[in-house]
Short mmCIF file of C-alpha atoms and ligand atoms in Angstrom, two decimals:
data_model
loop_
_atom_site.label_atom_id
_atom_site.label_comp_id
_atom_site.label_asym_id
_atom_site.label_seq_id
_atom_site.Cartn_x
_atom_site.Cartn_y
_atom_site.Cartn_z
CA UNK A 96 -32.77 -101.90 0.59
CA UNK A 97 -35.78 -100.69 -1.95
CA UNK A 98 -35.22 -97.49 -2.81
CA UNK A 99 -38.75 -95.81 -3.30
CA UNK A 100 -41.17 -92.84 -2.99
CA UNK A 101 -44.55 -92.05 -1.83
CA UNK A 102 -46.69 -90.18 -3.43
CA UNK A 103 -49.95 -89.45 -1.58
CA UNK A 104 -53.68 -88.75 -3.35
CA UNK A 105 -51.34 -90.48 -6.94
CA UNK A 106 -54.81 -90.28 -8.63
CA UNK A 107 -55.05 -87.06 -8.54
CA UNK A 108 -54.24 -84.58 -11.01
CA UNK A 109 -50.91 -83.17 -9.47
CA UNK A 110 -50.36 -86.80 -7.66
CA UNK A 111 -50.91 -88.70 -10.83
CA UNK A 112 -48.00 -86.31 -12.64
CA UNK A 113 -45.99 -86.79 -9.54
CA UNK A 114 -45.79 -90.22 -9.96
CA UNK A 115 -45.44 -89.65 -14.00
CA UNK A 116 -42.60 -87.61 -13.98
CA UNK A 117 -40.81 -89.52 -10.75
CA UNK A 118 -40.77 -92.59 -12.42
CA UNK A 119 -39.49 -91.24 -15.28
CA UNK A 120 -36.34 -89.25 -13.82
CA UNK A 121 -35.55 -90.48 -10.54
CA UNK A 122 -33.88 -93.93 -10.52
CA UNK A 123 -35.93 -95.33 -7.76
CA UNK A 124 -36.73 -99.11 -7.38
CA UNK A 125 -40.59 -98.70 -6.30
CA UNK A 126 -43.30 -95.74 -6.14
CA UNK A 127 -45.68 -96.26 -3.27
CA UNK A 128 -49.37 -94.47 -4.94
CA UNK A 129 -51.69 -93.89 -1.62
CA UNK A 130 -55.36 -93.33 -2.43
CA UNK A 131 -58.88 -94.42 -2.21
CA UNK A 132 -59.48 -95.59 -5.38
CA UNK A 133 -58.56 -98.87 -5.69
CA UNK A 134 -59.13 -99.25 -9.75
CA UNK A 135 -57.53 -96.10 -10.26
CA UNK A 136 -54.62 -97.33 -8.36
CA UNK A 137 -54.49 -100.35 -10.50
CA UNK A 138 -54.70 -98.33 -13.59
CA UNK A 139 -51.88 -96.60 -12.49
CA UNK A 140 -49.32 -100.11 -11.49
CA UNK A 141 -50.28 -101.16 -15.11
CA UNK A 142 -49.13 -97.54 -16.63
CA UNK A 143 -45.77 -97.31 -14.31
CA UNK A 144 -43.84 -100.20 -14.04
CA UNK A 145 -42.60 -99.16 -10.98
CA UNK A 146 -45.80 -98.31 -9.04
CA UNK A 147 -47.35 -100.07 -5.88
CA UNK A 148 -50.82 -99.42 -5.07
CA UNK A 149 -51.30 -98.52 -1.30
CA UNK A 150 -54.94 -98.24 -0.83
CA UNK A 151 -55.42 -96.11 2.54
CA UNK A 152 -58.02 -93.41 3.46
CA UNK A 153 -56.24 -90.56 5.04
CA UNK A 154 -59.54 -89.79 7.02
CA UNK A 155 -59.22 -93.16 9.07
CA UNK A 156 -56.36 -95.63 9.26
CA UNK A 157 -54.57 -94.73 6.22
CA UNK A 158 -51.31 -92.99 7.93
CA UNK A 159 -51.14 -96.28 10.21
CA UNK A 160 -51.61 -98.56 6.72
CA UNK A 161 -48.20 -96.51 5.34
CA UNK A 162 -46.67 -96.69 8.95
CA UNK A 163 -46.91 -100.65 8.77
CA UNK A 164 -45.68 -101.16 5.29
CA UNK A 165 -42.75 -99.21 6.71
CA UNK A 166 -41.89 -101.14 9.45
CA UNK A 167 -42.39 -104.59 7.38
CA UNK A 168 -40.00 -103.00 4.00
CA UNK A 169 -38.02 -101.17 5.94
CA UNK A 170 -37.21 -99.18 2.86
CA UNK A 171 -35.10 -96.71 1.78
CA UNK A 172 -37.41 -93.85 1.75
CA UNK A 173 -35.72 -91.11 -0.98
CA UNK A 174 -38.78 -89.24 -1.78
CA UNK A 175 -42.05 -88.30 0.03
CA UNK A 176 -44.78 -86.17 -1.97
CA UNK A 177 -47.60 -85.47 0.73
CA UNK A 178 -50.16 -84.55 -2.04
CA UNK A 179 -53.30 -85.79 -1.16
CA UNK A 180 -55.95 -82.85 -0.46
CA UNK A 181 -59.40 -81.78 -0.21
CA UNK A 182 -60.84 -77.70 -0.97
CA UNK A 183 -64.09 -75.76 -0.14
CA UNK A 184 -65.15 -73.13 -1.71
CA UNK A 185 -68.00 -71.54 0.08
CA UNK A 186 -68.77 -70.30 3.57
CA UNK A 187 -67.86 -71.32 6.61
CA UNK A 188 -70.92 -71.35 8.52
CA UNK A 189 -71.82 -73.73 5.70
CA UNK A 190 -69.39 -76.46 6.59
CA UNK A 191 -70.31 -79.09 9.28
CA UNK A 192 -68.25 -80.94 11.76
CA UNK A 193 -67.56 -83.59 9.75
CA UNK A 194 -66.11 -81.65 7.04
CA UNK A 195 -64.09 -79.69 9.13
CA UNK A 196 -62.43 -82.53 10.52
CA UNK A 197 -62.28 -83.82 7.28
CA UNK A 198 -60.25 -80.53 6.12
CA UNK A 199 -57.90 -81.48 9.60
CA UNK A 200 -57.12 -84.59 8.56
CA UNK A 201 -56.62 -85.14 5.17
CA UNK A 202 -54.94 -81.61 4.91
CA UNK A 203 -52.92 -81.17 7.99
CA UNK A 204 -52.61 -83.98 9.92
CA UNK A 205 -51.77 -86.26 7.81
CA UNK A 206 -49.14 -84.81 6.41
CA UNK A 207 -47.83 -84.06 9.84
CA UNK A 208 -48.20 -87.83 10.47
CA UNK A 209 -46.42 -89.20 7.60
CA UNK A 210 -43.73 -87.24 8.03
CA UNK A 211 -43.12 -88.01 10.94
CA UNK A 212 -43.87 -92.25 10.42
CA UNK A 213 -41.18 -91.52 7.22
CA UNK A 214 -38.53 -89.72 9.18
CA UNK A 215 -36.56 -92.96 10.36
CA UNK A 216 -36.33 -94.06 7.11
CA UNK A 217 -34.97 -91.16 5.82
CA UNK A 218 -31.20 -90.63 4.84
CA UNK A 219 -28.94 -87.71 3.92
CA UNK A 220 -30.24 -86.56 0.07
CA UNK A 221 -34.15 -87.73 1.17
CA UNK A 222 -36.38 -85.16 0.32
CA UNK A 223 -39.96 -84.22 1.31
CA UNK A 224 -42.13 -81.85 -0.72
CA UNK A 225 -45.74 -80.87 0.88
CA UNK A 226 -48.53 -79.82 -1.53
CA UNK A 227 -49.43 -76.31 -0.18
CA UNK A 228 -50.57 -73.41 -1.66
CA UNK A 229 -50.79 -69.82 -2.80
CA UNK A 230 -53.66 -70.01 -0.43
CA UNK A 231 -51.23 -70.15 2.19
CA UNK A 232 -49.81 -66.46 1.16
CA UNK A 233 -52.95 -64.95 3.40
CA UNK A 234 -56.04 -65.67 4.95
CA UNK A 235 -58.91 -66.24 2.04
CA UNK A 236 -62.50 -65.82 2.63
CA UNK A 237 -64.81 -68.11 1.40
CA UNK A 238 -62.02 -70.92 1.22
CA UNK A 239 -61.23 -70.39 5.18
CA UNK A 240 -60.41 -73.73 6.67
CA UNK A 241 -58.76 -74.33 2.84
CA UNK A 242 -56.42 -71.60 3.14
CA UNK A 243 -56.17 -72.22 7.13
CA UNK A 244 -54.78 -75.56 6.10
CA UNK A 245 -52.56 -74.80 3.55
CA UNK A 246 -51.07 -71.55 6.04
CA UNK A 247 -50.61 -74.61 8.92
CA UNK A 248 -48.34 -77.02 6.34
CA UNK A 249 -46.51 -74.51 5.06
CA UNK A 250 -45.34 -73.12 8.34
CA UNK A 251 -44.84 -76.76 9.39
CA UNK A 252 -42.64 -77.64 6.46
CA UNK A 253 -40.46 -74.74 6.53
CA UNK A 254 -39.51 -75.17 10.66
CA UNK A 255 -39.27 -79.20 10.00
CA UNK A 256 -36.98 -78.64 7.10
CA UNK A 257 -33.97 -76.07 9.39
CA UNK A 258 -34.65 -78.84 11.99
CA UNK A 259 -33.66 -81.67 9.55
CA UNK A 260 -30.81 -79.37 8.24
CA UNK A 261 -28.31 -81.25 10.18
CA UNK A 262 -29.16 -84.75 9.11
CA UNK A 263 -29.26 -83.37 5.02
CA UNK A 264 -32.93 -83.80 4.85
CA UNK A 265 -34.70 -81.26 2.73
CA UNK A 266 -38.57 -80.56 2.97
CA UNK A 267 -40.16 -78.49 0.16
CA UNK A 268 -43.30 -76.38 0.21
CA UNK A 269 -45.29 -76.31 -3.20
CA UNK A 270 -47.44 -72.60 -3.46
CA UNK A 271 -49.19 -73.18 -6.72
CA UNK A 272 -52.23 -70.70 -7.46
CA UNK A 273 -54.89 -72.32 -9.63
CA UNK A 274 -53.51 -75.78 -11.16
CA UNK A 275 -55.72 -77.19 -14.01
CA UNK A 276 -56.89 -80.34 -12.26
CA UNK A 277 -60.68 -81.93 -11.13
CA UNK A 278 -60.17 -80.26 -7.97
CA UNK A 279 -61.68 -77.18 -9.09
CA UNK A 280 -65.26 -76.49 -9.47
CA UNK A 281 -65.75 -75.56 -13.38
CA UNK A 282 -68.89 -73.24 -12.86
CA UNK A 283 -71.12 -72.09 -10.10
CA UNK A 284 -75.29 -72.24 -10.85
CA UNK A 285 -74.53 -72.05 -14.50
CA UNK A 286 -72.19 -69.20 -14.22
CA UNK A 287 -68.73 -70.53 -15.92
CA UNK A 288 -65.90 -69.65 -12.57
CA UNK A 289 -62.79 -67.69 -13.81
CA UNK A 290 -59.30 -68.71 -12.56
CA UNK A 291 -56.75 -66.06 -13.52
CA UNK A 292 -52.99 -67.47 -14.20
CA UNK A 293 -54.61 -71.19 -14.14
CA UNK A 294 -51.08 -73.43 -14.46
CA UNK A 295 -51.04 -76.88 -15.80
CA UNK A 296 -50.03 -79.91 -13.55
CA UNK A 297 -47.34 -80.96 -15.30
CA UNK A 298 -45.81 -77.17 -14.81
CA UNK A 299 -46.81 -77.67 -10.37
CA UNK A 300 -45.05 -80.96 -10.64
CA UNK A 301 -42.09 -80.33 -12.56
CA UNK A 302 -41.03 -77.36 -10.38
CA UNK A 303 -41.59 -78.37 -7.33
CA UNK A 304 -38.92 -81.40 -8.02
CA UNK A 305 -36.65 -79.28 -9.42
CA UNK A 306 -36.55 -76.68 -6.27
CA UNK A 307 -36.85 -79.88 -4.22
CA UNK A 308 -33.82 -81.47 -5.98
CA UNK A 309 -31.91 -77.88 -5.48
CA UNK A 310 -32.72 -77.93 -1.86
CA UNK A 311 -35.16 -75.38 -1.63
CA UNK A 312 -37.94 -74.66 0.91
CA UNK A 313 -40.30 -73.20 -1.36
CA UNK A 314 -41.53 -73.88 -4.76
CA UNK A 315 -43.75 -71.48 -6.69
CA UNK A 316 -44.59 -71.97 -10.03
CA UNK A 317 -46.19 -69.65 -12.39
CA UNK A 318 -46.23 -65.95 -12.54
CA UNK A 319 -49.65 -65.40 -10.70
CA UNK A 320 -48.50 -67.42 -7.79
CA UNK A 321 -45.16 -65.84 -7.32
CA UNK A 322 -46.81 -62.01 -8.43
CA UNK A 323 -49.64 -62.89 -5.05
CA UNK A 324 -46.64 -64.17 -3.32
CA UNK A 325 -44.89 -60.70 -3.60
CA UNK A 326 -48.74 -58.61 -3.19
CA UNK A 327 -49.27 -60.79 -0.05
CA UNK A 328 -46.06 -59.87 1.48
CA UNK A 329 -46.39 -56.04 0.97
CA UNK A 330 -49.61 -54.88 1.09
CA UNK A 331 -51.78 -55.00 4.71
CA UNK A 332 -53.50 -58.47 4.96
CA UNK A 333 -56.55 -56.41 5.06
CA UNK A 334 -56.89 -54.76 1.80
CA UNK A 335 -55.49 -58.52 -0.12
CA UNK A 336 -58.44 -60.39 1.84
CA UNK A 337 -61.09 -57.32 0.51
CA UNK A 338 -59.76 -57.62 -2.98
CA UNK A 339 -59.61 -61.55 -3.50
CA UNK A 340 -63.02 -61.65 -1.33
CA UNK A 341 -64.70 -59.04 -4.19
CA UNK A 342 -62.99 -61.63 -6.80
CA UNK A 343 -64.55 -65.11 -5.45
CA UNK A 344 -67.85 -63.68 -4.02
CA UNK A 345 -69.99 -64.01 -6.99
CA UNK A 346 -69.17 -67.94 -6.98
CA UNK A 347 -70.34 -68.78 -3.63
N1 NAP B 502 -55.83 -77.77 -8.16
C1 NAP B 502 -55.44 -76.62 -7.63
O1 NAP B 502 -55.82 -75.53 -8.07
C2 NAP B 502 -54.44 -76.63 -6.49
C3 NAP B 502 -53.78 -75.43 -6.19
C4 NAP B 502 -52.86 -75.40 -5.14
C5 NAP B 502 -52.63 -76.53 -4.39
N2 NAP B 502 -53.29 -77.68 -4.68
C6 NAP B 502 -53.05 -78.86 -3.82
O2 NAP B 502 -52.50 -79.91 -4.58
C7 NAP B 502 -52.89 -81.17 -4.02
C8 NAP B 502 -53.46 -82.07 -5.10
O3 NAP B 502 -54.59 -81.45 -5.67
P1 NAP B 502 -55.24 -81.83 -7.08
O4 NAP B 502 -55.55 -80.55 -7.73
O5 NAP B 502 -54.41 -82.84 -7.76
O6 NAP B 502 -56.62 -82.44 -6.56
P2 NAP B 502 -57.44 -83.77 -7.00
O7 NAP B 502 -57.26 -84.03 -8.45
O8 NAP B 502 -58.81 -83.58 -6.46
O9 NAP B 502 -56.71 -84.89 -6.15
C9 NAP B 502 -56.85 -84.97 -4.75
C10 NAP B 502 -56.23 -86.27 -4.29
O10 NAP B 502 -56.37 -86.35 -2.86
C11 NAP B 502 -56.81 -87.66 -2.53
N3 NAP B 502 -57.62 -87.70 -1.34
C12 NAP B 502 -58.69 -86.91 -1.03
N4 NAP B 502 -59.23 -87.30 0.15
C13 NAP B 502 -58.48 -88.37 0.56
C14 NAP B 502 -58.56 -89.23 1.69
N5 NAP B 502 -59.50 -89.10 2.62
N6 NAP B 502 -57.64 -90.22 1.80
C15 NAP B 502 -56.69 -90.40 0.86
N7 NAP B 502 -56.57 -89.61 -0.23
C16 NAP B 502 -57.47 -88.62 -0.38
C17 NAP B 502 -57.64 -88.12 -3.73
O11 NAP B 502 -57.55 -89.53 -3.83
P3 NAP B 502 -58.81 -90.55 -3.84
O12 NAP B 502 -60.04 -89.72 -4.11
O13 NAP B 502 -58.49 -91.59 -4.84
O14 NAP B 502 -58.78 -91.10 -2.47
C18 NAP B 502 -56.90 -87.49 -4.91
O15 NAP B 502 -55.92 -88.37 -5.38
C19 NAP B 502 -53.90 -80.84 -2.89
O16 NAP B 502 -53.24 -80.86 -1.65
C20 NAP B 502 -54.35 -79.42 -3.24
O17 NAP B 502 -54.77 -78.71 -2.11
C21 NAP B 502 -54.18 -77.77 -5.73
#
């Protein structure tokens, strides 16, 4: 039985390390990369040795696409990385329907999903880790259905992981703040945007297998995201959402 990993949005920035450092350290006999981009996902096979390219968008079929490569492999399924993720930074009234649903689906309920389609092929010592974020500390104006997703998997992934306690199945939430990847606007109207404690992928990556490995349910990397961790927790919700609002106004 193939002993493999999938790593979802693998041409990413954090996905692409993800798949870097896994096939570097973790023994396993195949690397399933999920994304749109179907060059990029070549580009990646020819750089890992290790890598397959599973070309699925996470808005339509894509969860189905991994659920049938499961059922036809019926792998061994050691490590899943539900990475792939989409951000907004701007208002809400701003958004339409379709991006909203966009937010639900590649952010939440796919995630949910996979899990779920990965959990029978899952044995004692598999381990999940779900890209979250420090976004997911409080509610954040300006990046509302953003933060609202990230609050939703990390909630998910810490009651999933006590309920897969028993069968020695471990599911890891990663809470980076700002990670140095294309995700991130670079400047607003010609104004350059400012992201304090900005962490590199590698760092994110790194980390999160690490906790992962040590059984964790949280991984936070980086002084900024584990000093807004602390803030979060003990000042009123109130008075964080008025200070980080005053912070990211001026880019919207
Ligand atoms: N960068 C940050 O500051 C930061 C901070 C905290 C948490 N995070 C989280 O970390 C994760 C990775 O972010 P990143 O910074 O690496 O972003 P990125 O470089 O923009 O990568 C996003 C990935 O998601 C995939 N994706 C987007 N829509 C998809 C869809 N419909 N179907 C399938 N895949 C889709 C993209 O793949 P294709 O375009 O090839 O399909 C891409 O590989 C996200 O969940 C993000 O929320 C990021």
């Amino acid at each position: 039985m193939a002993k493999i990993a999938i790593v979802t949005g693998a041409t990413g920035g954090i996905g692409r390390e993800f798949v870097k450092q896994i096939s570097a350290g973790e023994g396993l006999d195949e690397i399933w990369a999920v994304g749109r981009n179907e060059s990029k996902l070549n580009e990646l096979s020819s750089e890992f040795e290790s890598v397959v390219p599973v070309v699925a968008d996470l808005t339509s079929d894509g969860v189905d696409v991994i659920r049938r490569l499961l059922e036809q492999k019926k792998p061994d399924v050691k490590l899943l990385i539900n990475n792939a993720g989409v951000a907004y930074m701007g208002l809400f009234e701003d958004m339409d329907n379709d991006e909203i649903a966009r937010f639900c689906k590649v952010n939440c309920e796919a995630p949910a999903r996979l899990m779920n389609a990965v959990l029978p092929y899952m044995h004692e010592g598999g381990r999940i880790i779900n890209m979250s974020s420090a976004s997911s500390f409080q509610p954040n104006p300006y990046m509302s259905m953003y933060s609202a997703s990230k609050i939703y998997l990390k909630n998910l992934s810490r009651a999933v992981n006590i309920e897969l306690k028993p069968r020695g199945i471990t599911v890891t939430s990663s809470c980076p703040g700002w990670v140095d990847t294309d995700l991130l606007p670079r400047s607003k109207d010609g104004k350059e945007i400012h992201y304090t404690g900005m962490i590199s992928a590698e760092r994110v990556v790194s980390g999160a297998l690490k906790d992962s490995a040590k059984g964790k349910e949280m991984s936070v990397p980086g002084f900024f995201s584990k000093y807004f961790r602390l803030y979060s927790k003990f000042t009123p919700t109130y008075i964080v959402m008025r200070m980080w609002s005053k912070a990211v106004r001026k880019y919207v």
